[in-house]
Amino acid sequence: MPTPRIRRPRSLAGQLFAMQIVLVTLVVAGCAVFTYLTDRRQAEEAARRQVTTATTAVAASPAVRAAVRTADPAAALQPYAEQVRRDTGVDFVTIMSPGGIRWTHPDPARIGERFMGHTAPALGGRTFSETYTGTLGPSVRAVAPVQENGAVTGLVSAGITVDVISARLSQQVVALLGMAAGALALGGVGTYLLNLRLRRHTHGMNATELSRMHDYHEAALHAVREGLLMLDGRRCVALVNDGGRELLGLRGEVVGRHVAQLGLPASLTDALMAPGPRVDEVHLTAERIVVVNSSPVSSGERRGTIVTLRDHTELLSLSGELDSVRGFAEALRSQAHEAANRLHAVVSLIELGRAEEAVEFATAELELAQALTDRVVAAVGEPVLAALLLGKAAQANEHGVELVLTDDTRLDDGLLPAGLPARDLVTILGNLIDNAVEAATGSRSTARVTVTVRAGGGDDPDGDGPDGDGPGGGGGDGRGELLLRVGDSGPGVAPEAVDEVFRRGWSTKSPAAAPHGRGLGLALVQQAARRNGGTVALGRSPAGGAEFTVRLPLCTRTPEGAPA
């Protein structure tokens, strides 16, 4: 037994097509009936006016008045009445005596018979009209008195048969039906074309399927963690999901707004407005690092763009930590190699019988290394920062750069609030020291990097305070802050580049010398500071190079309160 075929519900386009066809048919039929009734009424009114005019004209004719007074009115009036009938287009003109005896009739055999119809109003001197069935059938007729010296000497009646009126109306009905059929055909064709277009746009789905797809669409947009942004041909936001709002830091209603009005960084705005596709471009927002992919799409007459956004903040942060670990490993490897060389020197001195010199050489190296360790541990009680400074000191030493802690460096353990992530501190201080070591390497004078780490109430004994001459300047809020300052003995930052140092991609190295991905360090520093409600200022180091000052409030604030 064959399986019964399940009939698929009619598509939305098909339902609308059927509905529109029925609607158009009803409208055209209603208009046709209304027009028919109106035309019929107008045809009867036109016939009534026509016969009334003919009747009054004949009744007022001097020839009719004169013929009425003769002994044989029919002989004179019959030819006259027939001529008037032919000239006016009426079906009959009957002239009769006040008693209703016909003197004229289209059928001469009816002359002398009594008129079939009402005459009383005319005998009273008034012209009137009526529809009455006479010898020629139903007709619209008018009756008027022939008066002379105030007396009614005769009566005149002219009429048009209903059959004639119907024949005239039938011609109009044929034209009306032709117009109705044309309107129905035109409406059907237009509806069919609209149905085809609607079917293309809805892909032949019915209302239930469209509703289900909308529900899936909304659920998918809210469930996907990656950002999705759709722009129309005018580069206005057509759609953005929750992930896109979070990654771009969008607040409020943004659908319909132009990309340039979203307050995004210039590089990201340019990428979103670019006509061509973008593949795995890294951009920085106020708080995140996002990877942007965009692809133009054509939909009808307008072109738009689909943009996907992926969060790489955590990945790059972990990558930075991995780079630091690699640096530490390299430093330890170098120190192990150097320690082996020094151990060989000590062993050789002992073999040469110079034990005292061997002890003096070994003690001097240990004292130098222990002094730096003791200085860092004594000044910085926060274990993460202390470990970072010791590792960076070893790295700097490998590059021939001396890392020095200032005398006012002091940070006891437990001062940092739980809302200030250690990872952000590593990002800030690690990138600043790395940049400073690079800048100080090869200095003509002593290559040196000076680091200050201090927690306090927002005062600045150095006097340079929050009025840094670079972007991001600004001081504490008097509620306690963490100050991180790194200066170097390098060439410093050119005045024309001060406004560009925190931009992604900025680097002192040439494009050929700088590998792909450089130029993110200072941008990440500013981003991490901003994320924790802090500021970054660029000044000039006492050693002649650049000096970066980061201030982070110890009373943590929400990122929305951070300066833009």
Coordinates of C-alpha atoms in Angstrom, one line a residue:
M1 CA 0.0 0.0 0.0
P2 CA 1.6 3.3 -1.0
T3 CA 2.4 5.8 1.7
P4 CA 0.0 8.7 1.6
R5 CA 1.7 11.9 0.4
I6 CA 1.8 14.6 3.0
R7 CA 0.7 17.8 1.5
R8 CA 3.0 20.6 2.3
P9 CA 1.3 23.8 3.6
R10 CA 0.9 26.5 1.0
S11 CA 3.8 29.0 1.0
L12 CA 3.3 32.5 2.3
A13 CA 3.6 33.9 -1.2
G14 CA 0.9 31.4 -2.5
Q15 CA -1.5 32.4 0.4
L16 CA -1.0 36.0 -0.3
F17 CA -1.5 35.4 -4.1
A18 CA -4.8 33.6 -3.5
M19 CA -5.9 36.3 -1.1
Q20 CA -5.0 39.1 -3.5
I21 CA -6.8 37.4 -6.4
V22 CA -10.0 37.1 -4.3
L23 CA -9.7 40.6 -3.1
V24 CA -9.1 42.0 -6.6
T25 CA -12.0 40.0 -8.0
L26 CA -14.4 41.3 -5.3
V27 CA -13.2 44.8 -5.8
V28 CA -13.7 44.7 -9.6
A29 CA -17.1 42.9 -9.3
G30 CA -18.3 45.4 -6.7
C31 CA -17.2 48.3 -8.9
A32 CA -18.9 46.7 -11.9
V33 CA -22.2 46.3 -10.1
F34 CA -22.0 49.8 -8.6
T35 CA -21.3 51.2 -12.0
Y36 CA -24.1 49.2 -13.7
L37 CA -26.6 50.5 -11.2
T38 CA -25.4 54.0 -11.5
D39 CA -25.5 53.9 -15.3
R40 CA -29.0 52.5 -15.2
R41 CA -30.2 55.2 -13.0
Q42 CA -28.4 57.8 -15.1
A43 CA -29.8 56.3 -18.3
E44 CA -33.4 56.5 -16.9
E45 CA -32.8 60.1 -15.7
A46 CA -31.4 61.0 -19.2
A47 CA -34.4 59.5 -20.9
R48 CA -36.8 61.3 -18.5
R49 CA -35.1 64.6 -19.3
Q50 CA -35.2 63.9 -23.0
V51 CA -38.9 63.1 -23.1
T52 CA -39.7 66.0 -20.8
T53 CA -37.9 68.4 -23.1
A54 CA -39.6 67.1 -26.2
T55 CA -43.0 67.1 -24.6
T56 CA -42.8 70.7 -23.3
A57 CA -41.4 71.9 -26.7
V58 CA -44.3 70.3 -28.6
A59 CA -46.9 71.6 -26.1
A60 CA -45.6 75.1 -26.5
S61 CA -45.5 75.0 -30.3
P62 CA -47.9 77.6 -31.9
A63 CA -48.6 75.1 -34.8
V64 CA -49.9 72.6 -32.2
R65 CA -52.1 75.2 -30.6
A66 CA -53.5 76.2 -34.0
A67 CA -54.1 72.6 -35.1
V68 CA -55.9 71.8 -31.9
R69 CA -58.6 74.4 -32.8
T70 CA -59.3 72.8 -36.2
A71 CA -62.1 70.4 -37.0
D72 CA -59.6 67.5 -37.8
P73 CA -56.5 68.0 -35.6
A74 CA -55.2 64.5 -36.5
A75 CA -54.7 65.4 -40.1
A76 CA -52.4 68.3 -39.3
L77 CA -50.7 66.9 -36.2
Q78 CA -49.8 63.3 -37.2
P79 CA -47.1 64.3 -39.8
Y80 CA -45.8 66.9 -37.3
A81 CA -45.6 64.4 -34.4
E82 CA -43.8 61.8 -36.5
Q83 CA -41.2 64.4 -37.6
V84 CA -40.6 65.5 -34.0
R85 CA -40.3 61.8 -33.0
R86 CA -37.6 61.2 -35.6
D87 CA -35.8 64.4 -34.8
T88 CA -35.7 64.0 -31.0
G89 CA -35.0 60.3 -30.9
V90 CA -38.0 59.4 -28.8
D91 CA -40.2 56.3 -29.4
F92 CA -43.5 58.1 -29.6
V93 CA -45.1 61.5 -29.6
T94 CA -48.8 61.4 -28.8
I95 CA -51.0 64.5 -29.0
M96 CA -54.5 64.0 -27.6
S97 CA -57.6 65.8 -26.6
P98 CA -58.2 66.9 -23.0
G99 CA -60.4 63.8 -22.7
G100 CA -57.4 61.5 -23.7
I101 CA -58.4 60.7 -27.3
R102 CA -55.3 60.3 -29.4
W103 CA -54.8 62.6 -32.4
T104 CA -51.4 61.2 -33.2
H105 CA -49.6 57.8 -32.7
P106 CA -46.6 56.0 -34.3
D107 CA -49.1 53.3 -35.3
P108 CA -51.8 55.2 -37.3
A109 CA -54.3 52.4 -36.4
R110 CA -54.2 53.6 -32.8
I111 CA -55.4 57.1 -33.6
G112 CA -58.7 57.8 -32.1
E113 CA -58.2 55.4 -29.2
R114 CA -57.9 56.5 -25.6
F115 CA -54.5 57.3 -24.3
M116 CA -53.1 54.7 -21.8
G117 CA -51.7 56.5 -18.9
H118 CA -52.3 59.2 -16.3
T119 CA -53.4 62.7 -17.4
A120 CA -54.8 64.2 -14.3
P121 CA -51.7 66.3 -13.3
A122 CA -51.5 67.6 -16.9
L123 CA -55.1 68.6 -16.9
G124 CA -54.3 70.6 -13.8
G125 CA -51.7 72.5 -15.9
R126 CA -48.6 70.7 -14.6
T127 CA -46.1 68.8 -16.7
F128 CA -45.1 65.4 -15.1
S129 CA -43.2 62.2 -16.0
E130 CA -43.8 58.5 -15.1
T131 CA -43.0 55.0 -16.1
Y132 CA -46.0 53.3 -17.6
T133 CA -46.9 50.3 -19.8
G134 CA -48.7 51.3 -22.9
T135 CA -49.3 50.0 -26.3
L136 CA -45.6 50.0 -27.1
G137 CA -44.7 48.3 -23.7
P138 CA -43.2 49.8 -20.6
S139 CA -41.9 53.3 -21.3
V140 CA -40.6 56.4 -19.6
R141 CA -43.0 59.2 -20.6
A142 CA -43.8 62.8 -19.9
V143 CA -47.2 64.5 -20.2
A144 CA -47.6 68.3 -20.7
P145 CA -50.8 70.4 -21.2
V146 CA -51.4 72.5 -24.3
Q147 CA -52.8 75.7 -22.9
E148 CA -54.4 78.7 -24.5
N149 CA -55.7 81.7 -22.5
G150 CA -55.4 79.6 -19.3
A151 CA -57.5 76.8 -20.6
V152 CA -56.2 73.3 -21.4
T153 CA -57.0 72.6 -25.0
G154 CA -55.0 69.4 -25.5
L155 CA -52.4 67.1 -24.0
V156 CA -48.9 66.1 -25.4
S157 CA -47.1 62.9 -24.3
A158 CA -43.6 61.8 -25.5
G159 CA -41.8 58.6 -24.3
I160 CA -38.9 56.2 -24.7
T161 CA -39.5 52.5 -24.2
V162 CA -37.7 50.6 -21.5
D163 CA -36.3 48.2 -24.1
V164 CA -34.6 51.1 -25.8
I165 CA -33.1 52.3 -22.6
S166 CA -32.0 48.7 -21.8
A167 CA -30.4 48.5 -25.3
R168 CA -28.5 51.7 -24.6
L169 CA -27.5 50.5 -21.2
S170 CA -26.3 47.1 -22.6
Q171 CA -23.8 48.8 -24.8
Q172 CA -22.4 50.6 -21.7
V173 CA -22.5 47.3 -19.8
V174 CA -20.4 45.6 -22.5
A175 CA -17.8 48.4 -22.3
L176 CA -18.0 48.1 -18.5
L177 CA -17.4 44.4 -18.5
G178 CA -14.5 44.9 -20.9
M179 CA -12.9 47.4 -18.5
A180 CA -13.6 45.1 -15.5
A181 CA -12.0 42.2 -17.3
G182 CA -9.0 44.3 -18.2
A183 CA -8.7 45.5 -14.6
L184 CA -9.0 42.0 -13.3
A185 CA -6.4 40.8 -15.8
L186 CA -4.0 43.6 -14.9
G187 CA -4.6 43.1 -11.2
G188 CA -3.9 39.4 -11.7
V189 CA -0.7 39.9 -13.6
G190 CA 0.5 42.5 -11.1
T191 CA -0.4 40.1 -8.2
Y192 CA 1.4 37.3 -9.9
L193 CA 4.5 39.3 -10.4
L194 CA 4.5 40.4 -6.8
N195 CA 4.0 36.8 -5.8
L196 CA 7.1 35.8 -7.8
R197 CA 9.1 38.4 -6.1
L198 CA 7.8 37.6 -2.7
R199 CA 8.4 33.9 -3.4
R200 CA 12.1 34.7 -4.2
H201 CA 12.5 36.7 -1.0
T202 CA 10.8 34.1 1.2
H203 CA 12.3 31.1 -0.7
G204 CA 8.9 29.5 -1.0
M205 CA 8.4 29.1 2.8
N206 CA 5.1 29.3 4.5
A207 CA 4.3 31.5 7.5
T208 CA 5.0 28.8 10.0
E209 CA 8.4 28.1 8.5
L210 CA 9.2 31.8 8.4
S211 CA 8.2 32.2 12.1
R212 CA 10.3 29.2 13.1
M213 CA 13.3 30.5 11.1
H214 CA 13.0 33.9 12.9
D215 CA 13.0 32.2 16.2
Y216 CA 16.1 30.2 15.3
H217 CA 17.7 33.3 13.9
E218 CA 17.1 35.2 17.2
A219 CA 18.3 32.3 19.3
A220 CA 21.5 31.8 17.2
L221 CA 22.3 35.5 17.4
H222 CA 22.1 35.5 21.2
A223 CA 23.9 32.2 21.6
V224 CA 26.9 32.9 19.4
R225 CA 29.8 34.3 21.4
E226 CA 31.6 35.7 18.4
G227 CA 30.5 39.1 17.3
L228 CA 28.3 39.5 14.2
L229 CA 27.8 42.9 12.5
M230 CA 25.8 43.5 9.4
L231 CA 26.1 46.8 7.5
D232 CA 23.9 47.9 4.7
G233 CA 25.0 49.7 1.5
R234 CA 25.2 53.0 3.2
R235 CA 27.5 51.5 5.9
C236 CA 24.8 51.8 8.6
V237 CA 24.3 49.1 11.1
A238 CA 21.5 46.7 10.0
L239 CA 22.1 44.1 12.7
V240 CA 24.4 43.4 15.6
N241 CA 24.3 40.5 18.0
D242 CA 25.1 40.5 21.7
G243 CA 28.7 39.3 21.1
G244 CA 29.3 42.2 18.7
R245 CA 27.9 44.7 21.2
E246 CA 30.2 43.4 23.9
L247 CA 33.4 43.2 21.7
L248 CA 32.9 46.7 20.3
G249 CA 31.7 48.2 23.5
L250 CA 28.4 49.5 22.0
R251 CA 25.7 50.9 24.3
G252 CA 22.1 51.8 23.5
E253 CA 20.3 51.5 20.2
V254 CA 22.8 51.4 17.3
V255 CA 20.8 49.8 14.5
G256 CA 20.4 52.4 11.8
R257 CA 23.5 54.4 12.9
H258 CA 26.4 55.0 10.6
V259 CA 29.7 53.2 11.4
A260 CA 31.4 56.6 11.8
Q261 CA 29.0 57.5 14.6
L262 CA 29.7 54.4 16.8
G263 CA 32.8 55.9 18.5
L264 CA 35.1 53.2 17.4
P265 CA 38.9 53.6 16.9
A266 CA 39.8 55.2 13.5
S267 CA 41.6 52.0 12.2
L268 CA 38.6 49.8 13.1
T269 CA 36.1 52.3 11.5
D270 CA 38.2 52.4 8.3
A271 CA 38.2 48.6 8.2
L272 CA 34.4 48.4 8.6
M273 CA 33.9 51.1 5.9
A274 CA 36.3 49.5 3.4
P275 CA 34.6 48.2 0.3
G276 CA 36.8 45.1 -0.1
P277 CA 37.0 42.0 2.2
R278 CA 39.2 41.9 5.3
V279 CA 40.8 38.7 6.6
D280 CA 42.0 38.2 10.2
E281 CA 42.9 41.9 10.8
V282 CA 43.8 42.7 14.4
H283 CA 42.3 45.9 15.9
L284 CA 42.1 47.4 19.3
T285 CA 39.0 48.8 20.9
A286 CA 38.9 50.6 24.2
E287 CA 39.0 47.4 26.2
R288 CA 39.6 44.5 23.8
I289 CA 41.6 43.1 21.0
V290 CA 39.4 41.9 18.2
V291 CA 40.1 40.0 15.0
V292 CA 38.0 41.4 12.1
N293 CA 36.8 39.5 9.0
S294 CA 34.5 41.2 6.6
S295 CA 33.0 40.1 3.3
P296 CA 30.8 42.2 1.0
V297 CA 27.4 40.8 0.1
S298 CA 25.0 41.7 -2.7
S299 CA 21.3 41.7 -2.0
G300 CA 19.1 43.1 -4.7
E301 CA 20.1 46.6 -5.6
R302 CA 22.0 47.4 -2.5
R303 CA 25.4 46.1 -1.4
G304 CA 26.1 45.4 2.2
T305 CA 28.9 43.9 4.4
I306 CA 28.9 41.0 6.9
V307 CA 31.6 41.4 9.6
T308 CA 32.6 38.8 12.1
L309 CA 34.5 39.6 15.3
R310 CA 36.6 37.3 17.4
D311 CA 38.0 38.2 20.8
H312 CA 41.8 37.8 21.0
T313 CA 42.3 39.7 24.2
E314 CA 42.9 36.6 26.3
L315 CA 44.9 35.0 23.6
L316 CA 47.3 37.9 23.1
S317 CA 47.6 38.3 26.9
L318 CA 48.6 34.6 27.2
S319 CA 50.9 35.0 24.3
G320 CA 52.6 37.9 26.1
E321 CA 53.0 35.9 29.2
L322 CA 54.4 33.0 27.1
D323 CA 56.9 35.5 25.5
S324 CA 57.9 36.5 29.0
V325 CA 58.4 32.9 30.1
R326 CA 60.4 32.3 27.0
G327 CA 62.5 35.4 27.8
F328 CA 63.0 34.1 31.3
A329 CA 64.1 30.8 30.0
E330 CA 66.5 32.4 27.6
A331 CA 67.8 34.6 30.5
L332 CA 68.3 31.5 32.7
R333 CA 70.0 29.7 29.8
S334 CA 72.4 32.6 29.3
Q335 CA 72.9 32.9 33.1
A336 CA 73.7 29.2 33.2
H337 CA 76.2 29.5 30.4
E338 CA 77.7 32.5 32.1
A339 CA 77.8 30.7 35.5
A340 CA 79.6 27.8 33.8
N341 CA 82.2 30.2 32.4
R342 CA 82.7 31.8 35.8
L343 CA 82.8 28.4 37.5
H344 CA 85.5 27.3 35.0
A345 CA 87.4 30.5 35.9
V346 CA 87.1 29.7 39.6
V347 CA 88.3 26.1 39.1
S348 CA 91.2 27.3 37.0
L349 CA 92.3 29.8 39.6
I350 CA 92.2 27.0 42.2
E351 CA 94.2 24.7 40.0
L352 CA 96.7 27.5 39.5
G353 CA 97.1 27.7 43.3
R354 CA 95.3 31.0 43.6
A355 CA 92.6 30.1 46.0
E356 CA 92.2 33.5 47.5
E357 CA 91.7 35.1 44.1
A358 CA 89.2 32.4 43.3
V359 CA 87.2 33.1 46.5
E360 CA 87.3 36.9 45.9
F361 CA 86.1 36.4 42.2
A362 CA 83.2 34.1 43.2
T363 CA 82.2 36.3 46.2
A364 CA 82.1 39.5 44.1
E365 CA 79.7 37.8 41.5
L366 CA 77.4 36.4 44.2
E367 CA 77.2 39.8 46.0
L368 CA 76.3 41.6 42.8
A369 CA 73.5 39.1 42.0
Q370 CA 72.3 38.9 45.5
A371 CA 72.2 42.7 45.9
L372 CA 69.8 43.1 43.0
T373 CA 67.6 40.2 44.3
D374 CA 67.6 41.7 47.8
R375 CA 66.7 45.1 46.5
V376 CA 63.8 43.9 44.5
V377 CA 62.4 41.6 47.2
A378 CA 62.7 44.3 49.8
A379 CA 61.1 47.0 47.7
V380 CA 58.3 45.0 46.0
G381 CA 56.4 42.6 48.2
E382 CA 53.9 41.7 45.5
P383 CA 55.3 38.3 44.3
V384 CA 54.1 38.6 40.7
L385 CA 55.7 42.0 40.1
A386 CA 58.9 41.0 42.0
A387 CA 59.3 37.9 39.8
L388 CA 58.7 40.0 36.7
L389 CA 61.3 42.6 37.7
L390 CA 63.9 39.9 38.5
G391 CA 63.3 38.2 35.1
K392 CA 63.4 41.5 33.2
A393 CA 66.6 42.5 35.0
A394 CA 68.2 39.3 33.8
Q395 CA 67.0 40.0 30.3
A396 CA 68.2 43.5 30.4
N397 CA 71.6 42.4 31.6
E398 CA 71.8 40.1 28.6
H399 CA 71.3 43.1 26.3
G400 CA 73.9 45.1 28.2
V401 CA 71.3 47.3 29.9
E402 CA 71.2 48.0 33.6
L403 CA 67.8 47.8 35.2
V404 CA 67.6 50.1 38.3
L405 CA 64.9 50.5 40.9
T406 CA 64.5 54.0 42.2
D407 CA 64.8 54.7 45.9
D408 CA 61.2 55.5 46.3
T409 CA 60.0 52.2 44.9
R410 CA 57.8 50.5 47.5
L411 CA 54.9 48.1 47.1
D412 CA 53.9 45.8 50.0
D413 CA 52.1 42.6 49.5
G414 CA 48.4 42.7 49.9
L415 CA 47.9 46.3 48.8
L416 CA 46.5 45.5 45.4
P417 CA 42.8 45.0 45.3
A418 CA 41.2 41.8 44.0
G419 CA 39.7 43.8 41.1
L420 CA 43.2 44.6 39.7
P421 CA 44.3 41.5 37.8
A422 CA 47.9 40.5 38.1
R423 CA 47.9 39.7 34.4
D424 CA 47.2 43.4 33.6
L425 CA 50.1 44.4 35.8
V426 CA 52.4 42.0 33.9
T427 CA 51.1 43.4 30.6
I428 CA 51.7 47.0 31.6
L429 CA 55.0 46.7 33.3
G430 CA 56.4 44.0 31.1
N431 CA 55.7 45.8 27.8
L432 CA 57.1 49.1 29.2
I433 CA 60.3 47.5 30.3
D434 CA 60.7 45.6 27.0
N435 CA 60.3 48.8 25.1
A436 CA 62.6 50.7 27.4
V437 CA 65.3 47.9 27.1
E438 CA 65.0 48.1 23.3
A439 CA 65.3 51.9 23.3
A440 CA 68.3 51.9 25.7
T441 CA 70.2 49.2 23.9
G442 CA 73.2 50.7 22.1
S443 CA 73.0 54.0 24.0
R444 CA 76.2 56.1 23.8
S445 CA 76.2 56.6 27.5
T446 CA 75.5 53.9 30.1
A447 CA 72.5 52.0 28.9
R448 CA 70.0 52.1 31.8
V449 CA 66.3 51.5 32.4
T450 CA 64.8 53.1 35.6
V451 CA 61.7 51.5 37.1
T452 CA 59.5 53.0 39.8
V453 CA 56.7 50.9 41.5
R454 CA 54.9 52.8 44.2
A455 CA 51.5 52.7 46.0
G456 CA 50.3 55.8 47.7
G457 CA 47.6 58.4 48.0
G458 CA 48.0 60.0 44.6
D459 CA 50.8 62.5 45.4
D460 CA 53.8 62.8 43.2
P461 CA 57.0 63.9 44.9
D462 CA 58.8 64.2 41.6
G463 CA 56.6 67.1 40.6
D464 CA 55.8 65.9 37.1
G465 CA 52.5 64.5 38.3
P466 CA 49.6 63.9 36.0
D467 CA 50.4 66.6 33.6
G468 CA 52.2 64.4 31.2
D469 CA 52.8 65.8 27.7
G470 CA 51.4 62.7 26.0
P471 CA 48.0 61.2 25.3
G472 CA 46.3 59.6 28.2
G473 CA 47.6 62.0 30.7
G474 CA 45.7 62.5 33.9
G475 CA 46.3 62.0 37.6
G476 CA 44.8 60.1 40.4
D477 CA 41.6 60.8 42.1
G478 CA 43.0 61.2 45.6
R479 CA 41.7 57.8 46.7
G480 CA 45.0 55.9 46.5
E481 CA 46.8 54.7 43.4
L482 CA 49.4 52.4 42.1
L483 CA 52.2 54.3 40.1
L484 CA 54.3 52.4 37.6
R485 CA 57.0 54.5 35.9
V486 CA 59.6 53.3 33.4
G487 CA 62.3 55.5 31.9
D488 CA 65.2 54.8 29.6
S489 CA 68.4 56.3 28.4
G490 CA 67.5 55.9 24.8
P491 CA 66.9 58.6 22.2
G492 CA 63.4 59.3 23.4
V493 CA 60.2 59.9 21.3
A494 CA 60.2 62.4 18.5
P495 CA 57.7 65.3 19.2
E496 CA 55.8 64.6 16.0
A497 CA 55.3 60.9 17.1
V498 CA 53.9 61.7 20.6
D499 CA 50.3 61.4 19.5
E500 CA 51.0 58.1 17.6
V501 CA 52.9 56.0 20.2
F502 CA 49.7 54.4 21.6
R503 CA 48.3 53.6 18.2
R504 CA 48.4 50.0 17.1
G505 CA 51.3 49.3 14.7
W506 CA 53.5 52.2 15.9
S507 CA 57.1 51.1 16.4
T508 CA 60.6 52.7 16.4
K509 CA 61.8 49.9 14.1
S510 CA 61.4 50.1 10.3
P511 CA 58.8 47.8 8.7
A512 CA 61.6 45.7 7.3
A513 CA 63.2 45.3 10.7
A514 CA 60.1 44.9 12.7
P515 CA 58.4 41.5 12.3
H516 CA 54.7 41.1 11.8
G517 CA 52.6 41.8 14.8
R518 CA 54.9 44.5 16.3
G519 CA 53.5 47.8 17.5
L520 CA 51.0 46.3 19.9
G521 CA 53.0 46.8 23.2
L522 CA 52.1 50.4 24.0
A523 CA 48.6 50.0 22.7
L524 CA 48.1 47.0 25.0
V525 CA 49.5 49.1 27.9
Q526 CA 47.0 51.8 27.3
Q527 CA 44.2 49.3 26.9
A528 CA 45.0 47.5 30.2
A529 CA 45.3 50.8 32.0
R530 CA 42.0 52.0 30.6
R531 CA 40.3 48.8 31.5
N532 CA 41.2 49.3 35.1
G533 CA 40.3 52.9 35.3
G534 CA 43.9 54.2 35.0
T535 CA 45.8 56.6 32.8
V536 CA 49.1 56.5 30.8
A537 CA 51.3 59.6 30.3
L538 CA 54.4 60.1 28.2
G539 CA 57.2 62.3 29.4
R540 CA 61.0 62.7 29.2
S541 CA 63.3 60.7 31.4
P542 CA 66.1 62.4 33.4
A543 CA 68.4 60.1 31.5
G544 CA 67.3 61.7 28.2
G545 CA 65.0 59.0 26.9
A546 CA 61.3 58.4 27.1
E547 CA 59.4 58.0 30.4
F548 CA 56.0 56.4 30.7
T549 CA 53.9 56.8 33.8
V550 CA 50.9 54.6 34.5
R551 CA 48.5 55.4 37.3
L552 CA 46.0 52.8 38.4
P553 CA 43.4 53.5 41.2
L554 CA 43.6 51.1 44.1
C555 CA 39.9 51.6 44.6
T556 CA 38.9 49.9 41.4
R557 CA 36.3 51.4 39.1
T558 CA 34.2 50.0 36.4
P559 CA 35.5 50.3 32.9
E560 CA 32.7 52.6 31.9
G561 CA 34.1 55.2 34.2
A562 CA 37.5 55.1 32.5
P563 CA 38.4 58.0 30.2
A564 CA 37.7 57.3 26.6

